[in-house]
Tab-separated table of C-alpha atoms in Angstrom:
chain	number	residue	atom	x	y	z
Q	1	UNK	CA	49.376	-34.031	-84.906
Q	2	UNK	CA	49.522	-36.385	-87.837
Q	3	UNK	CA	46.388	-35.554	-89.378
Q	4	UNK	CA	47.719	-31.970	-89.318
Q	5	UNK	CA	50.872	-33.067	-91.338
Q	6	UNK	CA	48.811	-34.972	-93.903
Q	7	UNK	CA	47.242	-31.402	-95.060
Q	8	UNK	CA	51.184	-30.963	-96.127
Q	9	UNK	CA	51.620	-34.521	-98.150
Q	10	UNK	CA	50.884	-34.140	-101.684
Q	11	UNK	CA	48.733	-35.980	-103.339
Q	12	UNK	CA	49.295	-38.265	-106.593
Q	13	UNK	CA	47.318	-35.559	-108.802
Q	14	UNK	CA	48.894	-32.724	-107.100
Q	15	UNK	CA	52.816	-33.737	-107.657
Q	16	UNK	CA	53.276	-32.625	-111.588
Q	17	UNK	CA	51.644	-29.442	-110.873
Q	18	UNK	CA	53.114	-29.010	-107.926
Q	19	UNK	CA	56.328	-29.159	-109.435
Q	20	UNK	CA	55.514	-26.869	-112.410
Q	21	UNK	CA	54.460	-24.320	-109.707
Q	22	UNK	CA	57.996	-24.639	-107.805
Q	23	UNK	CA	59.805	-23.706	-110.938
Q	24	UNK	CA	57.960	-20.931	-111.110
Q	25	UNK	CA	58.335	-19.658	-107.948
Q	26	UNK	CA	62.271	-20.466	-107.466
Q	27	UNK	CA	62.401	-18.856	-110.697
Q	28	UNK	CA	60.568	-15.721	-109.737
Q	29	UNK	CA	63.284	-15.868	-106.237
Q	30	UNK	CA	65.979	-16.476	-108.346
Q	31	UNK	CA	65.487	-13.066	-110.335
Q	32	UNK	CA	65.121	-11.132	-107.010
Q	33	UNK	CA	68.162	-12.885	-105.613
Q	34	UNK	CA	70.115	-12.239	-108.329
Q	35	UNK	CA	69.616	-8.269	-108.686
Q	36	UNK	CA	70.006	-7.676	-104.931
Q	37	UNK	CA	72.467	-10.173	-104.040
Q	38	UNK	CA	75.923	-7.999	-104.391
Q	39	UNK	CA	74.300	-5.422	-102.310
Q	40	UNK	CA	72.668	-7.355	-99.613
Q	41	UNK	CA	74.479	-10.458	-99.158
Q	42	UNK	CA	77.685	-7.671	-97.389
Q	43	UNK	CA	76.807	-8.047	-93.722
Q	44	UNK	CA	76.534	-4.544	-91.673
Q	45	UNK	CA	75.721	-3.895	-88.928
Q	46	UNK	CA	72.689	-1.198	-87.763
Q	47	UNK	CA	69.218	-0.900	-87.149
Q	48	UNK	CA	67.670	-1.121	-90.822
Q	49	UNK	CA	71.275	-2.052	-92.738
Q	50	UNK	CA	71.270	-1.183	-96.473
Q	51	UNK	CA	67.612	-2.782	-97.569
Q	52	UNK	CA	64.971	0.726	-97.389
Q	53	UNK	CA	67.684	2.405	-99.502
Q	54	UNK	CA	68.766	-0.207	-101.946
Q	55	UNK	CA	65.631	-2.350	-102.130
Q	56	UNK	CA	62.938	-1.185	-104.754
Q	57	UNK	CA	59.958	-3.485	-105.965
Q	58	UNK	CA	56.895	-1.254	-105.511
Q	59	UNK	CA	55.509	-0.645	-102.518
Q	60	UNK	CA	56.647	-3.825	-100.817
Q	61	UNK	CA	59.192	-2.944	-97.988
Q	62	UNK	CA	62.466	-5.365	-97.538
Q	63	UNK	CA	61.546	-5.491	-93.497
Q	64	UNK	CA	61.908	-9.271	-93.834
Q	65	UNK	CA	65.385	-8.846	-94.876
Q	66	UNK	CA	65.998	-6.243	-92.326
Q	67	UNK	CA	64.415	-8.296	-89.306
Q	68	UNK	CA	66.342	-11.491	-90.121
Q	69	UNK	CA	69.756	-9.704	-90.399
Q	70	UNK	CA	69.446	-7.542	-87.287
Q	71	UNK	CA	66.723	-9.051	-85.444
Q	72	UNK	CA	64.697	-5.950	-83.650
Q	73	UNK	CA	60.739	-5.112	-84.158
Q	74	UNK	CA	59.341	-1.142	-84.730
Q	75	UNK	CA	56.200	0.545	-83.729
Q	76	UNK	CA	53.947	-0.283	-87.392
Q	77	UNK	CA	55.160	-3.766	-87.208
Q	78	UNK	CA	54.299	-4.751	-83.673
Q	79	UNK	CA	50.546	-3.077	-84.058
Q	80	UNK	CA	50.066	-4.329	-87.809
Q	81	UNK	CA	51.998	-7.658	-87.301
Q	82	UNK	CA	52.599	-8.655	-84.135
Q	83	UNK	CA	54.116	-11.631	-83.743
Q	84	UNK	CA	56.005	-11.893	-87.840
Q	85	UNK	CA	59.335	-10.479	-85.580
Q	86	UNK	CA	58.978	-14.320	-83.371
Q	87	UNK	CA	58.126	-16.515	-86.597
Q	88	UNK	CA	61.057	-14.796	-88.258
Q	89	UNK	CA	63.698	-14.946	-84.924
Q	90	UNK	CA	64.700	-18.824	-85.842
Q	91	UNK	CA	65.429	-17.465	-89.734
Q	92	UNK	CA	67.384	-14.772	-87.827
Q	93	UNK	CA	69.653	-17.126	-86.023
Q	94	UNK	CA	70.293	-19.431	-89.508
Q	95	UNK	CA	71.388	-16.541	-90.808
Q	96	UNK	CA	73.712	-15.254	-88.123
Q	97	UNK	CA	75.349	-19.254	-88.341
Q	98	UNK	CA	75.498	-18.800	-92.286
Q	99	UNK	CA	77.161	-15.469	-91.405
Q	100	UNK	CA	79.813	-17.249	-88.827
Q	101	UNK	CA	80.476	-19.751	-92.136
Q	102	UNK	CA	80.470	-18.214	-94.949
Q	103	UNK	CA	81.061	-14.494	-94.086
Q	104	UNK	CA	78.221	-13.430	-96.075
Q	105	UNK	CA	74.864	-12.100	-95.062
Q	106	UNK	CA	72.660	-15.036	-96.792
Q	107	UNK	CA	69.426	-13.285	-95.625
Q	108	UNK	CA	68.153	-13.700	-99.427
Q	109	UNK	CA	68.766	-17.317	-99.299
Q	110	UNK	CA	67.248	-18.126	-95.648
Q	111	UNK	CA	64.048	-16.138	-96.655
Q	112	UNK	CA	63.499	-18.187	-99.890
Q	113	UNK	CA	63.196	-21.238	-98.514
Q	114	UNK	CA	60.474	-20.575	-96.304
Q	115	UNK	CA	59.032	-17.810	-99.050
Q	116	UNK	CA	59.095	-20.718	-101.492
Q	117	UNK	CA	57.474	-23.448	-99.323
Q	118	UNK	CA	54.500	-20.828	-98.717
Q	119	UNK	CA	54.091	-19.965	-102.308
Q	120	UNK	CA	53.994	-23.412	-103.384
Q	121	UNK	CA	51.457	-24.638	-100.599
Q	122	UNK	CA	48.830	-21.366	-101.719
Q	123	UNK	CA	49.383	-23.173	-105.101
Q	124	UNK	CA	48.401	-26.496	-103.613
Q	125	UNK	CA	45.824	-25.328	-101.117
Q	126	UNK	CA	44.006	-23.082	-103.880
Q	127	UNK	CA	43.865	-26.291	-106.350
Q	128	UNK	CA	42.500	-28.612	-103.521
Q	129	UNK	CA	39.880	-25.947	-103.005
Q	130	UNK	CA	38.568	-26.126	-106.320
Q	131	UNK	CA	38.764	-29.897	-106.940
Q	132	UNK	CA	37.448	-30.890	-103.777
Q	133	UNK	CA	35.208	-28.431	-102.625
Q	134	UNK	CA	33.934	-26.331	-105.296
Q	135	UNK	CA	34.297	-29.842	-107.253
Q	136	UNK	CA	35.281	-28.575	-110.965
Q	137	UNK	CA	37.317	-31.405	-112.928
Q	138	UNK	CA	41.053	-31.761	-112.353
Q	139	UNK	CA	41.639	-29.729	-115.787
Q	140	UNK	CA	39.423	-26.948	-114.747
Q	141	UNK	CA	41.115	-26.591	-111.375
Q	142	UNK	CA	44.535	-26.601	-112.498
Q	143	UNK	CA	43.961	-23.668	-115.115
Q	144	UNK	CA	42.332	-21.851	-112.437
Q	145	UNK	CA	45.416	-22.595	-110.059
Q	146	UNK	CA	47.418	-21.141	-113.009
Q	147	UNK	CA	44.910	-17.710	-113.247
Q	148	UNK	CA	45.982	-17.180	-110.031
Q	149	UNK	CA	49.939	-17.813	-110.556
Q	150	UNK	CA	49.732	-15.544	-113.369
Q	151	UNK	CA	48.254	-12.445	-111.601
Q	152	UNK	CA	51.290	-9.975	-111.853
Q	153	UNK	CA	51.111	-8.885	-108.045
Q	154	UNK	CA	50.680	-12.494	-106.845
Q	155	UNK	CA	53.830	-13.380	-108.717
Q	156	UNK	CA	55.889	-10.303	-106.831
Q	157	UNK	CA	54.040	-11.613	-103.575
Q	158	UNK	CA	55.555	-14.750	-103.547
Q	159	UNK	CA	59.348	-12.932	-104.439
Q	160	UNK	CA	59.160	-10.389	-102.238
Q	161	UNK	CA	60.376	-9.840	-98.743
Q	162	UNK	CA	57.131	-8.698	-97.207
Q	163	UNK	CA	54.574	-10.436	-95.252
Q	164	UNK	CA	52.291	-11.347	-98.097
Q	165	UNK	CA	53.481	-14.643	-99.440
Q	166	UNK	CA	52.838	-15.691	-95.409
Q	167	UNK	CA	49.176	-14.267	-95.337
Q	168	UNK	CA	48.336	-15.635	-98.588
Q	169	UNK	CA	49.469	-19.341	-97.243
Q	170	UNK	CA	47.506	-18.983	-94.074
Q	171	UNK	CA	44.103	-17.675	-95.517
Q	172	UNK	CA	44.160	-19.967	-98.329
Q	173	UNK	CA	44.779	-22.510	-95.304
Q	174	UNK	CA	41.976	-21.382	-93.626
Q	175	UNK	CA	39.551	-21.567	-96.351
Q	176	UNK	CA	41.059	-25.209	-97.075
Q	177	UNK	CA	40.031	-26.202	-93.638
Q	178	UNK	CA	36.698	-24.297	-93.613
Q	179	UNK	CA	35.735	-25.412	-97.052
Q	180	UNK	CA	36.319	-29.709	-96.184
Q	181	UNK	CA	34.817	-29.046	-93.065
Q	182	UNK	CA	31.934	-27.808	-94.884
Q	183	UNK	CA	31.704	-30.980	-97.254
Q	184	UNK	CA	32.220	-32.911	-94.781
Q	185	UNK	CA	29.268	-31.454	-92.331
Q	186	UNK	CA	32.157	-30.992	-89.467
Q	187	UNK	CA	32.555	-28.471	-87.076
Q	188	UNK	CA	35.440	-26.470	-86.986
Q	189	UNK	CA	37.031	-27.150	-84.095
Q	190	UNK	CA	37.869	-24.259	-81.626
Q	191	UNK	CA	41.264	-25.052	-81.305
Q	192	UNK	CA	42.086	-24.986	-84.572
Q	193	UNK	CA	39.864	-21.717	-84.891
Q	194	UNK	CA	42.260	-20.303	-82.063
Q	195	UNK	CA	45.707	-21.952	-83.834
Q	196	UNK	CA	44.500	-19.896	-87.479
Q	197	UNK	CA	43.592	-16.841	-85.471
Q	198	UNK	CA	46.802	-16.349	-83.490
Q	199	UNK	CA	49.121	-17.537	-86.741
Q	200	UNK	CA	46.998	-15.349	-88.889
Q	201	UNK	CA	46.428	-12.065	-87.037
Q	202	UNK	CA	50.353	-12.467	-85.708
Q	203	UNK	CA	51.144	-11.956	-89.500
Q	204	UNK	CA	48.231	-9.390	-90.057
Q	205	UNK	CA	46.237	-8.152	-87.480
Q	206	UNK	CA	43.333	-7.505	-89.359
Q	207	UNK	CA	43.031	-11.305	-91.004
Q	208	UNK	CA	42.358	-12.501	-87.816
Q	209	UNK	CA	38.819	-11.385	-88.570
Q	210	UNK	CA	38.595	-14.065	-91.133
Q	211	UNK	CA	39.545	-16.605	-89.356
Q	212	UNK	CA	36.370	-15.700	-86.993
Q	213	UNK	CA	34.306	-15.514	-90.161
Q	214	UNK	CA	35.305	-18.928	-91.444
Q	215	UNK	CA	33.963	-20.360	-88.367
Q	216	UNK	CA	30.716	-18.789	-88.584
Q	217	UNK	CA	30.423	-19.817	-91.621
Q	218	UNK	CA	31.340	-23.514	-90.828
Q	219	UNK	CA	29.259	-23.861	-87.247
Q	220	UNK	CA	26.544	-21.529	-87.696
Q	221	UNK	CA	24.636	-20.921	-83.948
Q	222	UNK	CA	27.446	-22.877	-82.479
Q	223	UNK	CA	30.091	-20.245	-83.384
Q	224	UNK	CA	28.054	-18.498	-80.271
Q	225	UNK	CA	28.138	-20.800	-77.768
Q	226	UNK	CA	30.046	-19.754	-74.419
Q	227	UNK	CA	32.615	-22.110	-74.393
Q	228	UNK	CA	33.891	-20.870	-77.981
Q	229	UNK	CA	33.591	-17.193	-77.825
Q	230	UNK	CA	35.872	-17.783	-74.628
Q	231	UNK	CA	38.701	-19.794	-76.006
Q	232	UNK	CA	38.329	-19.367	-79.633
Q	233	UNK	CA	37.834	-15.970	-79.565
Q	234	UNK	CA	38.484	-13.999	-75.977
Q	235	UNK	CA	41.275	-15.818	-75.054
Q	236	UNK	CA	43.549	-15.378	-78.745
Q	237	UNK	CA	42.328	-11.399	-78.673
Q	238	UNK	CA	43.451	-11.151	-75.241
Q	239	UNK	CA	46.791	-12.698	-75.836
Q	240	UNK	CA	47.297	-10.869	-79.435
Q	241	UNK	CA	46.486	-7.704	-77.316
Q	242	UNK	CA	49.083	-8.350	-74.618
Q	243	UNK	CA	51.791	-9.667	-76.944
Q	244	UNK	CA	51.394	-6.072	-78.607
Q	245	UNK	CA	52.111	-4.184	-75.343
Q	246	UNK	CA	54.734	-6.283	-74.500
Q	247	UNK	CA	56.427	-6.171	-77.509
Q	248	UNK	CA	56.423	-2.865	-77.867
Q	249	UNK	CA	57.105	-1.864	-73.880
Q	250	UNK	CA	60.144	-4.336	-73.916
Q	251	UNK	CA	61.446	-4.258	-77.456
Q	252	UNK	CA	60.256	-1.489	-79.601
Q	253	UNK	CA	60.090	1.254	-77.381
Q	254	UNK	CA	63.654	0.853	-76.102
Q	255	UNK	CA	64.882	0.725	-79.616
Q	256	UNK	CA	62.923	3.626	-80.586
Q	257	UNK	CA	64.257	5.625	-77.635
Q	258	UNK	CA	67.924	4.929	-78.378
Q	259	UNK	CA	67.425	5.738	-82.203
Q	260	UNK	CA	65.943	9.166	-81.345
Q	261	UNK	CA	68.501	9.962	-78.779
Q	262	UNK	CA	70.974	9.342	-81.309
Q	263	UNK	CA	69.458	10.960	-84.015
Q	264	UNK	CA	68.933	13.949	-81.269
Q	265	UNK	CA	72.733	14.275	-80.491
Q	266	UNK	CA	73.801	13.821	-84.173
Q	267	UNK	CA	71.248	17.037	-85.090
Q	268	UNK	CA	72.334	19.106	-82.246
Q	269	UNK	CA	72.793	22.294	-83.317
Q	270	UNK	CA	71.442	22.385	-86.617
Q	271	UNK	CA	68.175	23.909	-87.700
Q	272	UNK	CA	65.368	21.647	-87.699
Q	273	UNK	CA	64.360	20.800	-91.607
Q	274	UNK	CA	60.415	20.444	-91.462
Q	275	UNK	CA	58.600	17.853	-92.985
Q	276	UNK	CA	56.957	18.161	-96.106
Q	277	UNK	CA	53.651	16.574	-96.424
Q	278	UNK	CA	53.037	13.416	-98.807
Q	279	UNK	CA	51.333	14.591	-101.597
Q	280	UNK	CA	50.207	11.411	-102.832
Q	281	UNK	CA	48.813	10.236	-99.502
Q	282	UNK	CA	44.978	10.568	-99.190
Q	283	UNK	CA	43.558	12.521	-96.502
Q	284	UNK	CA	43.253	10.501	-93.209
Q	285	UNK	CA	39.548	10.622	-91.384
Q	286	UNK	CA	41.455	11.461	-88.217
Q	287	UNK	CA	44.454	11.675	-86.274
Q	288	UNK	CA	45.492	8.724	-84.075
Q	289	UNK	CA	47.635	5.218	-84.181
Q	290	UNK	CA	44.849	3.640	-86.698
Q	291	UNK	CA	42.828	6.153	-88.172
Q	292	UNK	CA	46.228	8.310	-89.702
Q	293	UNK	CA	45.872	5.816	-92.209
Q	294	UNK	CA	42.332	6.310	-93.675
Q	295	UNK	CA	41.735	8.011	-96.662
Q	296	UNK	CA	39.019	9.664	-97.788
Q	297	UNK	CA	40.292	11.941	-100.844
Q	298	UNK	CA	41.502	9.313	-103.255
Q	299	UNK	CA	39.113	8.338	-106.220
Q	300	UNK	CA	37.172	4.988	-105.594
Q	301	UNK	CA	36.286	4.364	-109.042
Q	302	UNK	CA	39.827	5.223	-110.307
Q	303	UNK	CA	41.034	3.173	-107.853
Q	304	UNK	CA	39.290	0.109	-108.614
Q	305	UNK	CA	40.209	0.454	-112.372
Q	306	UNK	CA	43.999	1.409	-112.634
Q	307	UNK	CA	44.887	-0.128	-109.461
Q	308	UNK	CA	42.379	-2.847	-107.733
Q	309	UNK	CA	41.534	-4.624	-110.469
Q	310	UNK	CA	44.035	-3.269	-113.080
Q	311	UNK	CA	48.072	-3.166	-111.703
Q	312	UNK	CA	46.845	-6.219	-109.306
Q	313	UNK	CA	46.577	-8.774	-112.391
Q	314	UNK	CA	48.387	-6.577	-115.130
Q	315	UNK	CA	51.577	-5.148	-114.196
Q	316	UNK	CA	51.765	-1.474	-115.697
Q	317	UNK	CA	54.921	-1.187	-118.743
Q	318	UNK	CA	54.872	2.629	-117.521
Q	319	UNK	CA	56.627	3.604	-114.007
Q	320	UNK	CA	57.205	-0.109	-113.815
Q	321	UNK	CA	57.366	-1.357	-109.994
Q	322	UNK	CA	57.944	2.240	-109.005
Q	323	UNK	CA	57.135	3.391	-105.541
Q	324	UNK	CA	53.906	5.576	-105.513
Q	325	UNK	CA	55.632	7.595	-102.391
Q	326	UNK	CA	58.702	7.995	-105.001
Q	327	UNK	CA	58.300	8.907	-108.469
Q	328	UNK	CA	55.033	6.505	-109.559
Q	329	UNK	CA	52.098	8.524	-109.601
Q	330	UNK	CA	49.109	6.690	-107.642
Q	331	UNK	CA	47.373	6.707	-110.994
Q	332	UNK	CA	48.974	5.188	-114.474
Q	333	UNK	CA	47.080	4.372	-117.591
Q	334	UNK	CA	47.896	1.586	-119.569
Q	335	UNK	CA	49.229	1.834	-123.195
Q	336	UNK	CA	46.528	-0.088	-125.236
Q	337	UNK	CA	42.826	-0.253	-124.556
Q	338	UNK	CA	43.314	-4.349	-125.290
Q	339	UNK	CA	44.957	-4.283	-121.519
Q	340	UNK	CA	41.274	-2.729	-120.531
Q	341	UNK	CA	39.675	-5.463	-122.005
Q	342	UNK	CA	41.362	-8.165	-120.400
Q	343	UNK	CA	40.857	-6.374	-117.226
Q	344	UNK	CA	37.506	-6.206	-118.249
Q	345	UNK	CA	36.987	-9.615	-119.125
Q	346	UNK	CA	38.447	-10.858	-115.636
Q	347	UNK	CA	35.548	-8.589	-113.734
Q	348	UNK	CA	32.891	-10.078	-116.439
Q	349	UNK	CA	34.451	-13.910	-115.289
Q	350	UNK	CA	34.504	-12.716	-111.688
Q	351	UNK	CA	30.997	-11.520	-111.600
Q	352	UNK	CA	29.617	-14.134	-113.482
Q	353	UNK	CA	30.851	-16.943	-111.593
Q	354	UNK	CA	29.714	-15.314	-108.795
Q	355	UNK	CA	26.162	-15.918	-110.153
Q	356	UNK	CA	26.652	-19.037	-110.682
Q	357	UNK	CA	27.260	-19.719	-107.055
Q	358	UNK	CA	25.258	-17.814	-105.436
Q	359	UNK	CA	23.725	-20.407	-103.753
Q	360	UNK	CA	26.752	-21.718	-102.457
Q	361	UNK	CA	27.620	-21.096	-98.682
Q	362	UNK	CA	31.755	-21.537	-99.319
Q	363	UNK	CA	30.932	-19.007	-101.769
Q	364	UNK	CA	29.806	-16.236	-99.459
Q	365	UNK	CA	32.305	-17.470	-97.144
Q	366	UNK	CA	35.329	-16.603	-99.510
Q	367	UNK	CA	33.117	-13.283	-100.888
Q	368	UNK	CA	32.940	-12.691	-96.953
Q	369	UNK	CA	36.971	-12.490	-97.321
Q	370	UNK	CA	36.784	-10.196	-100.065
Q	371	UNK	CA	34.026	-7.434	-98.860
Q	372	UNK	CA	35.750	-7.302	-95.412
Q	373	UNK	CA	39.266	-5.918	-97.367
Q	374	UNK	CA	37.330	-4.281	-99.665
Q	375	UNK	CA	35.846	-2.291	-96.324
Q	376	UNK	CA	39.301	-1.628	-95.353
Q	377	UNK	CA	40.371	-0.456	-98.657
Q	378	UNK	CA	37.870	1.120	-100.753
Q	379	UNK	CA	35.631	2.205	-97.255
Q	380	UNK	CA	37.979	3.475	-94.671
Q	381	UNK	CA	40.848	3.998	-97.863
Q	382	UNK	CA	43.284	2.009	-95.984
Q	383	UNK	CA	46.267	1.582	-98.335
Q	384	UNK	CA	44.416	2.795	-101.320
Q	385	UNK	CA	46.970	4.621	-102.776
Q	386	UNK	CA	49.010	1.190	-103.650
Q	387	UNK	CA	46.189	-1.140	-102.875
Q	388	UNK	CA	47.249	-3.475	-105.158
Q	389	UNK	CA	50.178	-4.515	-102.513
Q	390	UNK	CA	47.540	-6.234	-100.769
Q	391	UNK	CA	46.396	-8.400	-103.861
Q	392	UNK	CA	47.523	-11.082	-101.397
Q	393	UNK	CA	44.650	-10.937	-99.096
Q	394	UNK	CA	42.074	-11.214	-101.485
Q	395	UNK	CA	42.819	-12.083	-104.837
Q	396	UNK	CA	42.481	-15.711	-105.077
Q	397	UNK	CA	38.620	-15.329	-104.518
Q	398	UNK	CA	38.582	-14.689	-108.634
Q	399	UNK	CA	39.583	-17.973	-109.527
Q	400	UNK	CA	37.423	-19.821	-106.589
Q	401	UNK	CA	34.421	-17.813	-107.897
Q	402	UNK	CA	34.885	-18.667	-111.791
Q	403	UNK	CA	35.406	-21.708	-110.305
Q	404	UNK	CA	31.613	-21.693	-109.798
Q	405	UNK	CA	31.227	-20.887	-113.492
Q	406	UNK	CA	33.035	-23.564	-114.729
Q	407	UNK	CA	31.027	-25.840	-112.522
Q	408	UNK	CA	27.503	-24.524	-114.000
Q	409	UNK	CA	28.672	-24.306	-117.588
Q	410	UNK	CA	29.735	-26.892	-119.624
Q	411	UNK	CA	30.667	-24.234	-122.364
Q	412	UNK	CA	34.056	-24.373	-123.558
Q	413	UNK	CA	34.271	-20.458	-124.392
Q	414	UNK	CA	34.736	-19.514	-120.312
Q	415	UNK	CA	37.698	-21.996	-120.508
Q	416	UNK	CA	39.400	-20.794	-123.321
Q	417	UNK	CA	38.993	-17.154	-122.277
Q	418	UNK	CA	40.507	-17.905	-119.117
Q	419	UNK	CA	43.183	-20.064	-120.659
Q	420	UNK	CA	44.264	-17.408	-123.018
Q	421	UNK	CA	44.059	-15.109	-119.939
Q	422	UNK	CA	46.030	-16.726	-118.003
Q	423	UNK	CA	49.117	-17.272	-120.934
Q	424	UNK	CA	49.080	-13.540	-121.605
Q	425	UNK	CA	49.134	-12.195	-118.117
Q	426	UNK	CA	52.272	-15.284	-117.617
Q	427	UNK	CA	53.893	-14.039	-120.280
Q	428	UNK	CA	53.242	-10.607	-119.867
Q	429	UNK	CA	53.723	-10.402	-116.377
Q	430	UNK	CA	56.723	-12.294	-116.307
Q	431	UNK	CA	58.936	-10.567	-119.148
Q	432	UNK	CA	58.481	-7.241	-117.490
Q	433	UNK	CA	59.518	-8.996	-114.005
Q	434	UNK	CA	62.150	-10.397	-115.556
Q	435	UNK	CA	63.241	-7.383	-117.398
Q	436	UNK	CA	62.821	-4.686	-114.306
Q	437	UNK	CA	65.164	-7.613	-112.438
Q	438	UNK	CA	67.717	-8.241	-114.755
């Protein structure tokens, strides 16, 4: 239990940076506090309260905020994320003694603390990677730690009230672990595997995957033997799987029941309004709980340009943090073709420093990370139409891989790029936070 605490204690070289990453990220909290604060912080009472109506940063929904004021769990949540509505029920109790204080709903506040600590660990846990295991030089590392920071959709992750900021922690945790064991010829142990799979795939289902893919990666044949494909892999699937139909037998399902009985009696009488189709939603490859949310119509390549590799690092000045299922289109151009070029330029970085560590087995392990989203995304078209939401699962494989390139290349020229990268998406990213906020 200690040694698990030490991955937590920060290190001499680590504290300065550290602390220039916290002032970031309370700063980036601050902003979001600060808009919402006169709306939220008035405590009512209800299933979903005032946050789907009054809370608008892109696609990112305000369910934290809704779970930790009125604690209750729906059917996307419990199949998607099954067990965020437990990890968030202590927050929800804080809150309702903040409430019984102060008579304010301080659901902003309780979520930034623990919003804050994970944003500032990904920080740590991302610069640890590259310094001790893809072994660039304690400069190199901490401008790549900054790439990362800078990213516009990686600063809204770790503001937001969404899930994110809690997968981006855990994977980056994950690849911390997998990536020492590596160095250090260890075995990942298959308790640990199990601990990571049930933390990770109870915040998003589909990251447990990685979690099984780290520990390939790390013990090879062993990953098969009987013993671990029991307990670190049967036994956490078969628990994840029951906690599901649980959940959603004992506390979903009655809440779903009640709302559509009430919703019944309140529409009695009147003619039933029908639906209209989303027209920016792709075309799903079937019916059904999973597959509804394929999507086969949407443009790849567009995709990858305005959205995947484009809004993710470069926030776009037009329909700025709209909501592509309000008035954003799921396409916008930028305004100069320089923005092109430094979107450009990260892909050229990306690719290259993939190159350069090709060789390198934590390499494939975090590329492993990236083509298993990109699967989800660009092959089956889950979320594509505001894929960039997701920046959080895979984006801080860019860095890791330059990383690489930095190792093989004395050059200064990859530096300096990336350092003059990294300023203008800062500065650039942050004024237009800061000015949608304020």
């Amino acid at each position: 239990m200690k040694s698990f605490f030490n991955i937590f204690r920060l290190r001499r070289d680590e504290r300065l940076p550290a602390l220039v990453a916290l002032v970031v990220i309370v700063a980036l909290n601050a902003l979001v506090i600060c808009k919402y604060f006169d709306v939220f912080s008035v405590y009512r009472q209800g299933t979903w309260g005032p946050f789907p109506s009054k809370f608008h940063v892109s696609g990112f929904d305000a369910l934290i905020y809704t779970m930790i004021s009125n604690w209750t769990t729906f059917f996307t949540i419990v199949f998607r994320h099954p067990l965020l509505a437990f990890l968030l029920y202590p927050l929800y109790w804080i809150n309702q003694g903040l409430f019984q204080l102060t008579g304010l709903n301080c659901v902003q506040l309780v979520w930034a603390v623990p919003a804050t600590f994970c944003g500032l660990y990904s920080f740590v846990f991302l610069y640890r990677i590259l310094r001790h295991v893809v072994r660039v030089s304690r400069a190199d590392a901490l401008l790549l730690s900054a790439l990362m920071l800078s990213f516009g959709y990686v600063m809204l992750t770790l503001c937001t009230p969404d899930h994110f900021v809690l997968s981006l922690f855990l994977l980056l945790l994950t690849l911390c672990i997998a990536g020492c064991s590596m160095l250090t010829g260890r075995k990942l142990p298959t308790a640990t595997t199990a601990l990571l799979f049930v933390l990770t795939a109870g915040v998003t289902l589909s990251n447990g995957v990685k979690v099984w893919i780290a520990q390939l990666f790390v013990n090879r044949r062993s990953f098969f033997s009987p013993r671990n494909l029991v307990l670190g892999v049967l036994v956490p699937l078969l628990l994840m799987w029951a906690t599901c139909q649980l959940e959603y037998r004992y506390i979903a399902r009655p809440g779903e029941i009640a709302r559509a009985e009430a919703k019944a009696k309140k529409n009695h009488g009147r003619p039933m309004a029908k639906k209209k189709p989303a027209k920016k939603d792709g075309k799903p490859m079937a019916e059904g709980t999973f597959m509804a949310w394929s999507d086969v119509s949407t443009p790849r390549l567009q995709s990858v340009v305005d959205n995947l590799f484009g809004e993710t690092l470069q926030l776009h000045s037009s329909y700025l943090l709209q909501d592509v299922h309000g008035r954003r289109p799921v396409f916008v151009s930028y305004r100069s073709p320089l923005q092109y070029a430094a979107e450009a330029l990260v892909a050229l970085l990306f690719v290259a420093g993939i190159w350069c560590g090709r060789r390198s087995r934590f390499l494939w392990l975090c590329l492993s990370f990236f083509g298993f989203d990109m699967l989800i995304h660009l092959g089956l078209g889950f979320g594509l139409n505001e894929v960039y939401i997701m920046a959080a699962h895979w984006v801080f494989v860019i860095p890791i891989a330059i990383g690489f390139l930095f190792k093989a290349s004395p050059m200064r020229l990859p530096r300096l790029l990336t350092g003059l990268l990294a300023l203008y998406l800062f500065i650039y990213n942050g004024w237009l936070i800061a000015d949608y906020m304020l």
